[in-house]
């Protein structure tokens, strides 16, 4: 809901209020963003547009507005008329550079006369029930309408359930030049999310240089907040870092990689140091953007903190000609008073409903098998079909052919750019292979890396000018490849055309879209020298055009983004592709950390997660098959190993995992996600009728763990049946302890040991209980004990370091 009383605006969601007013000077004071300022009853009244209530807004503003009565020492006073207004101490919706607000600005411009002082003041505001979209960049959308009203349950529904998304556009105009700044706010009541973007319009007759245009500025009326940001590197994404900002500035940025990045994800959180998983103020921020980004939390040494986020200003410039406009990416913000967990669940709902789109948005994603870690480049049709056959026997639904199927691509030195099937490896072409896979009852999917070219490729030989490099200078490569100049429309058109041919050449149901190097030697032959700093942003405008065109043209294809794993995991990509390969690290123990990192800002059904071989190819670490499954199940699930090389017992285990996942898939992919603690996750279906929890053994210690599994999010009024996923235990896991029960001496790992292991079936422990939701949420269920060194029985859980268990909760109806 967006309410307006004169020049006071209240943006209201289920549990948050965003409050601002236009000052007599024309600046917009940011009065409050956080806990809701009104009750449900008042929400209801406001929604009915009772103007008497709306009059309340101005009284409310007076309570919280800054009481600014004197000039602050050596501060700059904005103007004689507005004396003693000093912008430096005002919480503001936007700050320009040069009029006394000496904090981090939202916008920095250089005008034709060389001046860089901007002075944007309120001109007009408009509230609309229609949400607009940006022209050059992806943006959030709404197609939910008024849910409860259309379901005819209006009376019972809470006010936000009857509410709908709305947009507020505030236009500011510079006092000295004919340039306008539109600040666009979209309000999504049911998921406590508000988005902001900024558009600069040059209505003058001279060119303006945009030195920075960020997307969001939030002034908090307190210092001492902490910024949580997520950093890492290839195959180790989303490590959580907390920096408290009492004064000065903390920054999370992707400075120059040219993609949203594993080094620094654009998602950040602002909270108080005492915020916990379940309580306290937490703000989540993200950008609908895939390029270099910048977010900072600063404090000006008085009492204010400022959070800003947007396109990375370093290395960026944009020349805005008379009559042109420039769009900053949309920024997303979610507030929760229920800690990190509350914020995450709202953000997940927002991403699932208002970012992800297309036919796959609400559909359960298929279980896939990918051949990459099984074969790397070394495959042919027969070896692929063998893997596919095992997969289909296990109930897997989609076969994905990864890198190496095209051009002269037998290693990573050649072939990128030549999107023509290699008939030496695949004599029946993609069409023939897809038919054979389809005949096994599976869908067929394919890997592409369209933004790249190898010097050793027909494409590079034909169009060397399409590769990004500086004429006359040597260029740097990454994975021996170069980036195509996507700022050029001819290159964009080539990619659209080449991929359209590939996508139409076979029955393709899925595409993995990769991008395996970061940027260097930025240059485009088509850009004039003075515009070269526009390169990176133009690249993304070009990429989004390609992605938009192809996803519209092939709406049934399920696209999965990838950039050497999670090097471009962001809401820009998710606006086109419903899921992204989360990391090239498939070690389940590392994945616990990586997926937990993502879980703060991204729902499980956006994260690709696979079971791979052991020792793991990235860490050489061996983790049990059940653990690999349990962790990958909290994502878009699949396998990435040669099933044919597993033992028969393991293949049965895989088939059993597939069956289990299918049964609980909806809960895993669309449920509410809870971080119970660092090594326990839980998902609860939206209607709370079913849930699955995971416990992971980080470090096993004997006789130390009589643990209770305490849940979150179950229906307190309901009764649940609880059961663990029973696993089969291989006797070999007990090593030479077999001799404590064997009548003859068995040599560990000898032939007899192998025979016993094959024929002697052991089931792991069974935990079963019936309990009320409130009991489970407050105390939990006491589980059977771990093996503690003195005997193992049916009621003992084998729970070695690296083991995991899943528990399911089914509501008794
Ligand atoms: C990247 C991806 C992998 C795989 C390879 C293929 O590293 O992240 O999953 O597709 O490329 O070259």
mmCIF file with all atom_site columns, C-alpha atoms in Angstrom, residues 66-212:
data_model
loop_
_atom_site.group_PDB
_atom_site.id
_atom_site.type_symbol
_atom_site.label_atom_id
_atom_site.label_alt_id
_atom_site.label_comp_id
_atom_site.label_asym_id
_atom_site.label_entity_id
_atom_site.label_seq_id
_atom_site.pdbx_PDB_ins_code
_atom_site.Cartn_x
_atom_site.Cartn_y
_atom_site.Cartn_z
_atom_site.occupancy
_atom_site.B_iso_or_equiv
_atom_site.pdbx_formal_charge
_atom_site.auth_seq_id
_atom_site.auth_comp_id
_atom_site.auth_asym_id
_atom_site.auth_atom_id
_atom_site.pdbx_PDB_model_num
ATOM 1   C CA . UNK A 1 66  ? 14.350  15.539  12.424  1.00 0.00 ? 66  UNK A CA 1
ATOM 2   C CA . UNK A 1 67  ? 13.936  18.596  14.624  1.00 0.00 ? 67  UNK A CA 1
ATOM 3   C CA . UNK A 1 68  ? 16.471  20.797  12.941  1.00 0.00 ? 68  UNK A CA 1
ATOM 4   C CA . UNK A 1 69  ? 16.537  24.160  14.674  1.00 0.00 ? 69  UNK A CA 1
ATOM 5   C CA . UNK A 1 70  ? 20.085  25.426  14.546  1.00 0.00 ? 70  UNK A CA 1
ATOM 6   C CA . UNK A 1 71  ? 23.041  25.700  12.221  1.00 0.00 ? 71  UNK A CA 1
ATOM 7   C CA . UNK A 1 72  ? 25.560  22.979  12.979  1.00 0.00 ? 72  UNK A CA 1
ATOM 8   C CA . UNK A 1 73  ? 28.894  24.700  13.665  1.00 0.00 ? 73  UNK A CA 1
ATOM 9   C CA . UNK A 1 74  ? 31.002  24.648  10.515  1.00 0.00 ? 74  UNK A CA 1
ATOM 10  C CA . UNK A 1 75  ? 28.383  22.854  8.430   1.00 0.00 ? 75  UNK A CA 1
ATOM 11  C CA . UNK A 1 76  ? 27.076  24.308  5.178   1.00 0.00 ? 76  UNK A CA 1
ATOM 12  C CA . UNK A 1 77  ? 23.604  25.838  5.400   1.00 0.00 ? 77  UNK A CA 1
ATOM 13  C CA . UNK A 1 78  ? 21.649  24.861  2.289   1.00 0.00 ? 78  UNK A CA 1
ATOM 14  C CA . UNK A 1 79  ? 20.059  28.273  1.571   1.00 0.00 ? 79  UNK A CA 1
ATOM 15  C CA . UNK A 1 80  ? 18.951  31.486  3.217   1.00 0.00 ? 80  UNK A CA 1
ATOM 16  C CA . UNK A 1 81  ? 15.300  30.587  2.708   1.00 0.00 ? 81  UNK A CA 1
ATOM 17  C CA . UNK A 1 82  ? 15.644  27.199  4.341   1.00 0.00 ? 82  UNK A CA 1
ATOM 18  C CA . UNK A 1 83  ? 17.882  28.385  7.222   1.00 0.00 ? 83  UNK A CA 1
ATOM 19  C CA . UNK A 1 84  ? 19.118  26.526  9.271   1.00 0.00 ? 84  UNK A CA 1
ATOM 20  C CA . UNK A 1 85  ? 18.820  23.397  7.079   1.00 0.00 ? 85  UNK A CA 1
ATOM 21  C CA . UNK A 1 86  ? 22.178  21.606  6.873   1.00 0.00 ? 86  UNK A CA 1
ATOM 22  C CA . UNK A 1 87  ? 21.946  18.611  4.551   1.00 0.00 ? 87  UNK A CA 1
ATOM 23  C CA . UNK A 1 88  ? 24.863  16.902  6.264   1.00 0.00 ? 88  UNK A CA 1
ATOM 24  C CA . UNK A 1 89  ? 22.674  15.939  9.209   1.00 0.00 ? 89  UNK A CA 1
ATOM 25  C CA . UNK A 1 90  ? 19.413  15.225  7.395   1.00 0.00 ? 90  UNK A CA 1
ATOM 26  C CA . UNK A 1 91  ? 18.344  11.673  6.615   1.00 0.00 ? 91  UNK A CA 1
ATOM 27  C CA . UNK A 1 92  ? 17.594  11.999  2.893   1.00 0.00 ? 92  UNK A CA 1
ATOM 28  C CA . UNK A 1 93  ? 16.118  9.909   0.101   1.00 0.00 ? 93  UNK A CA 1
ATOM 29  C CA . UNK A 1 94  ? 18.861  10.998  -2.258  1.00 0.00 ? 94  UNK A CA 1
ATOM 30  C CA . UNK A 1 95  ? 22.033  12.999  -2.060  1.00 0.00 ? 95  UNK A CA 1
ATOM 31  C CA . UNK A 1 96  ? 23.892  14.753  -4.795  1.00 0.00 ? 96  UNK A CA 1
ATOM 32  C CA . UNK A 1 97  ? 27.361  16.136  -4.605  1.00 0.00 ? 97  UNK A CA 1
ATOM 33  C CA . UNK A 1 98  ? 28.274  19.688  -3.659  1.00 0.00 ? 98  UNK A CA 1
ATOM 34  C CA . UNK A 1 99  ? 25.509  21.303  -1.604  1.00 0.00 ? 99  UNK A CA 1
ATOM 35  C CA . UNK A 1 100 ? 26.711  20.550  1.883   1.00 0.00 ? 100 UNK A CA 1
ATOM 36  C CA . UNK A 1 101 ? 25.786  16.894  2.152   1.00 0.00 ? 101 UNK A CA 1
ATOM 37  C CA . UNK A 1 102 ? 29.331  15.647  2.333   1.00 0.00 ? 102 UNK A CA 1
ATOM 38  C CA . UNK A 1 103 ? 28.346  11.997  2.738   1.00 0.00 ? 103 UNK A CA 1
ATOM 39  C CA . UNK A 1 104 ? 28.464  9.290   0.086   1.00 0.00 ? 104 UNK A CA 1
ATOM 40  C CA . UNK A 1 105 ? 26.244  10.540  -2.779  1.00 0.00 ? 105 UNK A CA 1
ATOM 41  C CA . UNK A 1 106 ? 23.666  8.642   -4.809  1.00 0.00 ? 106 UNK A CA 1
ATOM 42  C CA . UNK A 1 107 ? 24.457  10.687  -7.882  1.00 0.00 ? 107 UNK A CA 1
ATOM 43  C CA . UNK A 1 108 ? 27.547  12.452  -9.229  1.00 0.00 ? 108 UNK A CA 1
ATOM 44  C CA . UNK A 1 109 ? 27.391  14.384  -12.486 1.00 0.00 ? 109 UNK A CA 1
ATOM 45  C CA . UNK A 1 110 ? 29.666  16.654  -14.476 1.00 0.00 ? 110 UNK A CA 1
ATOM 46  C CA . UNK A 1 111 ? 27.800  19.332  -16.416 1.00 0.00 ? 111 UNK A CA 1
ATOM 47  C CA . UNK A 1 112 ? 28.888  20.924  -19.685 1.00 0.00 ? 112 UNK A CA 1
ATOM 48  C CA . UNK A 1 113 ? 30.361  23.915  -17.830 1.00 0.00 ? 113 UNK A CA 1
ATOM 49  C CA . UNK A 1 114 ? 32.569  21.602  -15.777 1.00 0.00 ? 114 UNK A CA 1
ATOM 50  C CA . UNK A 1 115 ? 30.638  21.998  -12.549 1.00 0.00 ? 115 UNK A CA 1
ATOM 51  C CA . UNK A 1 116 ? 29.796  18.932  -10.560 1.00 0.00 ? 116 UNK A CA 1
ATOM 52  C CA . UNK A 1 117 ? 27.376  20.315  -8.019  1.00 0.00 ? 117 UNK A CA 1
ATOM 53  C CA . UNK A 1 118 ? 23.930  18.874  -8.327  1.00 0.00 ? 118 UNK A CA 1
ATOM 54  C CA . UNK A 1 119 ? 20.897  20.093  -6.535  1.00 0.00 ? 119 UNK A CA 1
ATOM 55  C CA . UNK A 1 120 ? 17.838  17.927  -7.103  1.00 0.00 ? 120 UNK A CA 1
ATOM 56  C CA . UNK A 1 121 ? 14.568  19.077  -5.537  1.00 0.00 ? 121 UNK A CA 1
ATOM 57  C CA . UNK A 1 122 ? 11.073  17.643  -5.525  1.00 0.00 ? 122 UNK A CA 1
ATOM 58  C CA . UNK A 1 123 ? 8.961   18.336  -8.603  1.00 0.00 ? 123 UNK A CA 1
ATOM 59  C CA . UNK A 1 124 ? 6.119   15.813  -8.603  1.00 0.00 ? 124 UNK A CA 1
ATOM 60  C CA . UNK A 1 125 ? 4.961   12.398  -7.412  1.00 0.00 ? 125 UNK A CA 1
ATOM 61  C CA . UNK A 1 126 ? 2.689   9.789   -8.886  1.00 0.00 ? 126 UNK A CA 1
ATOM 62  C CA . UNK A 1 127 ? 1.205   6.617   -7.425  1.00 0.00 ? 127 UNK A CA 1
ATOM 63  C CA . UNK A 1 128 ? 0.204   3.857   -9.797  1.00 0.00 ? 128 UNK A CA 1
ATOM 64  C CA . UNK A 1 129 ? -1.370  0.409   -9.563  1.00 0.00 ? 129 UNK A CA 1
ATOM 65  C CA . UNK A 1 130 ? 0.597   -0.603  -12.647 1.00 0.00 ? 130 UNK A CA 1
ATOM 66  C CA . UNK A 1 131 ? 4.232   -1.491  -12.137 1.00 0.00 ? 131 UNK A CA 1
ATOM 67  C CA . UNK A 1 132 ? 6.549   -0.173  -14.803 1.00 0.00 ? 132 UNK A CA 1
ATOM 68  C CA . UNK A 1 133 ? 9.682   -1.847  -16.034 1.00 0.00 ? 133 UNK A CA 1
ATOM 69  C CA . UNK A 1 134 ? 13.075  -0.533  -17.010 1.00 0.00 ? 134 UNK A CA 1
ATOM 70  C CA . UNK A 1 135 ? 13.824  -0.456  -20.732 1.00 0.00 ? 135 UNK A CA 1
ATOM 71  C CA . UNK A 1 136 ? 17.476  -1.445  -20.706 1.00 0.00 ? 136 UNK A CA 1
ATOM 72  C CA . UNK A 1 137 ? 17.664  -3.653  -17.624 1.00 0.00 ? 137 UNK A CA 1
ATOM 73  C CA . UNK A 1 138 ? 15.547  -6.402  -16.064 1.00 0.00 ? 138 UNK A CA 1
ATOM 74  C CA . UNK A 1 139 ? 13.261  -5.463  -13.215 1.00 0.00 ? 139 UNK A CA 1
ATOM 75  C CA . UNK A 1 140 ? 10.828  -6.998  -10.748 1.00 0.00 ? 140 UNK A CA 1
ATOM 76  C CA . UNK A 1 141 ? 7.210   -7.545  -11.706 1.00 0.00 ? 141 UNK A CA 1
ATOM 77  C CA . UNK A 1 142 ? 3.907   -8.557  -10.208 1.00 0.00 ? 142 UNK A CA 1
ATOM 78  C CA . UNK A 1 143 ? 1.234   -10.896 -11.479 1.00 0.00 ? 143 UNK A CA 1
ATOM 79  C CA . UNK A 1 144 ? -0.294  -11.931 -8.172  1.00 0.00 ? 144 UNK A CA 1
ATOM 80  C CA . UNK A 1 145 ? -3.075  -9.365  -8.117  1.00 0.00 ? 145 UNK A CA 1
ATOM 81  C CA . UNK A 1 146 ? -5.238  -9.310  -5.000  1.00 0.00 ? 146 UNK A CA 1
ATOM 82  C CA . UNK A 1 147 ? -4.962  -12.962 -3.980  1.00 0.00 ? 147 UNK A CA 1
ATOM 83  C CA . UNK A 1 148 ? -7.481  -13.287 -1.155  1.00 0.00 ? 148 UNK A CA 1
ATOM 84  C CA . UNK A 1 149 ? -10.044 -11.044 -2.757  1.00 0.00 ? 149 UNK A CA 1
ATOM 85  C CA . UNK A 1 150 ? -10.210 -13.158 -5.874  1.00 0.00 ? 150 UNK A CA 1
ATOM 86  C CA . UNK A 1 151 ? -10.387 -16.280 -3.708  1.00 0.00 ? 151 UNK A CA 1
ATOM 87  C CA . UNK A 1 152 ? -13.486 -14.817 -2.092  1.00 0.00 ? 152 UNK A CA 1
ATOM 88  C CA . UNK A 1 153 ? -12.014 -14.944 1.389   1.00 0.00 ? 153 UNK A CA 1
ATOM 89  C CA . UNK A 1 154 ? -11.735 -11.246 1.886   1.00 0.00 ? 154 UNK A CA 1
ATOM 90  C CA . UNK A 1 155 ? -13.126 -11.104 5.392   1.00 0.00 ? 155 UNK A CA 1
ATOM 91  C CA . UNK A 1 156 ? -10.778 -13.639 6.888   1.00 0.00 ? 156 UNK A CA 1
ATOM 92  C CA . UNK A 1 157 ? -7.680  -12.382 5.114   1.00 0.00 ? 157 UNK A CA 1
ATOM 93  C CA . UNK A 1 158 ? -5.103  -10.110 6.714   1.00 0.00 ? 158 UNK A CA 1
ATOM 94  C CA . UNK A 1 159 ? -4.903  -6.651  5.114   1.00 0.00 ? 159 UNK A CA 1
ATOM 95  C CA . UNK A 1 160 ? -1.663  -7.324  3.235   1.00 0.00 ? 160 UNK A CA 1
ATOM 96  C CA . UNK A 1 161 ? -3.221  -10.424 1.722   1.00 0.00 ? 161 UNK A CA 1
ATOM 97  C CA . UNK A 1 162 ? -5.885  -8.234  0.150   1.00 0.00 ? 162 UNK A CA 1
ATOM 98  C CA . UNK A 1 163 ? -3.345  -5.610  -0.826  1.00 0.00 ? 163 UNK A CA 1
ATOM 99  C CA . UNK A 1 164 ? -1.443  -5.536  -4.100  1.00 0.00 ? 164 UNK A CA 1
ATOM 100 C CA . UNK A 1 165 ? 1.801   -4.209  -5.498  1.00 0.00 ? 165 UNK A CA 1
ATOM 101 C CA . UNK A 1 166 ? 1.966   -0.509  -6.316  1.00 0.00 ? 166 UNK A CA 1
ATOM 102 C CA . UNK A 1 167 ? 4.478   1.958   -7.627  1.00 0.00 ? 167 UNK A CA 1
ATOM 103 C CA . UNK A 1 168 ? 5.447   5.453   -6.545  1.00 0.00 ? 168 UNK A CA 1
ATOM 104 C CA . UNK A 1 169 ? 7.459   7.645   -8.888  1.00 0.00 ? 169 UNK A CA 1
ATOM 105 C CA . UNK A 1 170 ? 8.998   10.772  -7.447  1.00 0.00 ? 170 UNK A CA 1
ATOM 106 C CA . UNK A 1 171 ? 10.478  13.222  -9.920  1.00 0.00 ? 171 UNK A CA 1
ATOM 107 C CA . UNK A 1 172 ? 13.196  15.616  -8.828  1.00 0.00 ? 172 UNK A CA 1
ATOM 108 C CA . UNK A 1 173 ? 14.637  18.426  -10.891 1.00 0.00 ? 173 UNK A CA 1
ATOM 109 C CA . UNK A 1 174 ? 18.017  20.046  -10.629 1.00 0.00 ? 174 UNK A CA 1
ATOM 110 C CA . UNK A 1 175 ? 17.812  23.730  -9.751  1.00 0.00 ? 175 UNK A CA 1
ATOM 111 C CA . UNK A 1 176 ? 20.567  24.757  -12.160 1.00 0.00 ? 176 UNK A CA 1
ATOM 112 C CA . UNK A 1 177 ? 20.240  22.473  -15.175 1.00 0.00 ? 177 UNK A CA 1
ATOM 113 C CA . UNK A 1 178 ? 17.418  20.912  -17.070 1.00 0.00 ? 178 UNK A CA 1
ATOM 114 C CA . UNK A 1 179 ? 17.993  17.424  -15.761 1.00 0.00 ? 179 UNK A CA 1
ATOM 115 C CA . UNK A 1 180 ? 15.527  15.264  -13.875 1.00 0.00 ? 180 UNK A CA 1
ATOM 116 C CA . UNK A 1 181 ? 15.927  12.282  -11.586 1.00 0.00 ? 181 UNK A CA 1
ATOM 117 C CA . UNK A 1 182 ? 13.055  9.858   -11.270 1.00 0.00 ? 182 UNK A CA 1
ATOM 118 C CA . UNK A 1 183 ? 13.113  7.695   -8.170  1.00 0.00 ? 183 UNK A CA 1
ATOM 119 C CA . UNK A 1 184 ? 10.880  4.680   -8.642  1.00 0.00 ? 184 UNK A CA 1
ATOM 120 C CA . UNK A 1 185 ? 9.607   2.689   -5.661  1.00 0.00 ? 185 UNK A CA 1
ATOM 121 C CA . UNK A 1 186 ? 7.728   -0.579  -6.032  1.00 0.00 ? 186 UNK A CA 1
ATOM 122 C CA . UNK A 1 187 ? 5.963   -1.942  -2.971  1.00 0.00 ? 187 UNK A CA 1
ATOM 123 C CA . UNK A 1 188 ? 5.279   -5.686  -2.605  1.00 0.00 ? 188 UNK A CA 1
ATOM 124 C CA . UNK A 1 189 ? 3.177   -5.924  0.581   1.00 0.00 ? 189 UNK A CA 1
ATOM 125 C CA . UNK A 1 190 ? 2.911   -9.711  1.011   1.00 0.00 ? 190 UNK A CA 1
ATOM 126 C CA . UNK A 1 191 ? 6.667   -10.314 1.028   1.00 0.00 ? 191 UNK A CA 1
ATOM 127 C CA . UNK A 1 192 ? 7.728   -7.189  2.915   1.00 0.00 ? 192 UNK A CA 1
ATOM 128 C CA . UNK A 1 193 ? 9.798   -6.005  0.011   1.00 0.00 ? 193 UNK A CA 1
ATOM 129 C CA . UNK A 1 194 ? 10.257  -2.587  -1.555  1.00 0.00 ? 194 UNK A CA 1
ATOM 130 C CA . UNK A 1 195 ? 12.397  -1.922  -4.590  1.00 0.00 ? 195 UNK A CA 1
ATOM 131 C CA . UNK A 1 196 ? 13.988  1.280   -5.817  1.00 0.00 ? 196 UNK A CA 1
ATOM 132 C CA . UNK A 1 197 ? 15.518  2.406   -9.035  1.00 0.00 ? 197 UNK A CA 1
ATOM 133 C CA . UNK A 1 198 ? 16.684  5.724   -10.392 1.00 0.00 ? 198 UNK A CA 1
ATOM 134 C CA . UNK A 1 199 ? 16.425  7.148   -13.892 1.00 0.00 ? 199 UNK A CA 1
ATOM 135 C CA . UNK A 1 200 ? 18.248  10.283  -15.027 1.00 0.00 ? 200 UNK A CA 1
ATOM 136 C CA . UNK A 1 201 ? 16.674  12.268  -17.856 1.00 0.00 ? 201 UNK A CA 1
ATOM 137 C CA . UNK A 1 202 ? 18.569  14.963  -19.655 1.00 0.00 ? 202 UNK A CA 1
ATOM 138 C CA . UNK A 1 203 ? 15.941  17.495  -20.726 1.00 0.00 ? 203 UNK A CA 1
ATOM 139 C CA . UNK A 1 204 ? 18.534  20.164  -21.415 1.00 0.00 ? 204 UNK A CA 1
ATOM 140 C CA . UNK A 1 205 ? 20.402  20.856  -24.617 1.00 0.00 ? 205 UNK A CA 1
ATOM 141 C CA . UNK A 1 206 ? 23.882  19.984  -23.444 1.00 0.00 ? 206 UNK A CA 1
ATOM 142 C CA . UNK A 1 207 ? 25.498  16.655  -22.730 1.00 0.00 ? 207 UNK A CA 1
ATOM 143 C CA . UNK A 1 208 ? 25.952  15.638  -19.084 1.00 0.00 ? 208 UNK A CA 1
ATOM 144 C CA . UNK A 1 209 ? 28.554  13.180  -17.832 1.00 0.00 ? 209 UNK A CA 1
ATOM 145 C CA . UNK A 1 210 ? 27.192  10.684  -15.325 1.00 0.00 ? 210 UNK A CA 1
ATOM 146 C CA . UNK A 1 211 ? 30.048  9.830   -12.947 1.00 0.00 ? 211 UNK A CA 1
ATOM 147 C CA . UNK A 1 212 ? 27.828  7.687   -10.765 1.00 0.00 ? 212 UNK A CA 1
#
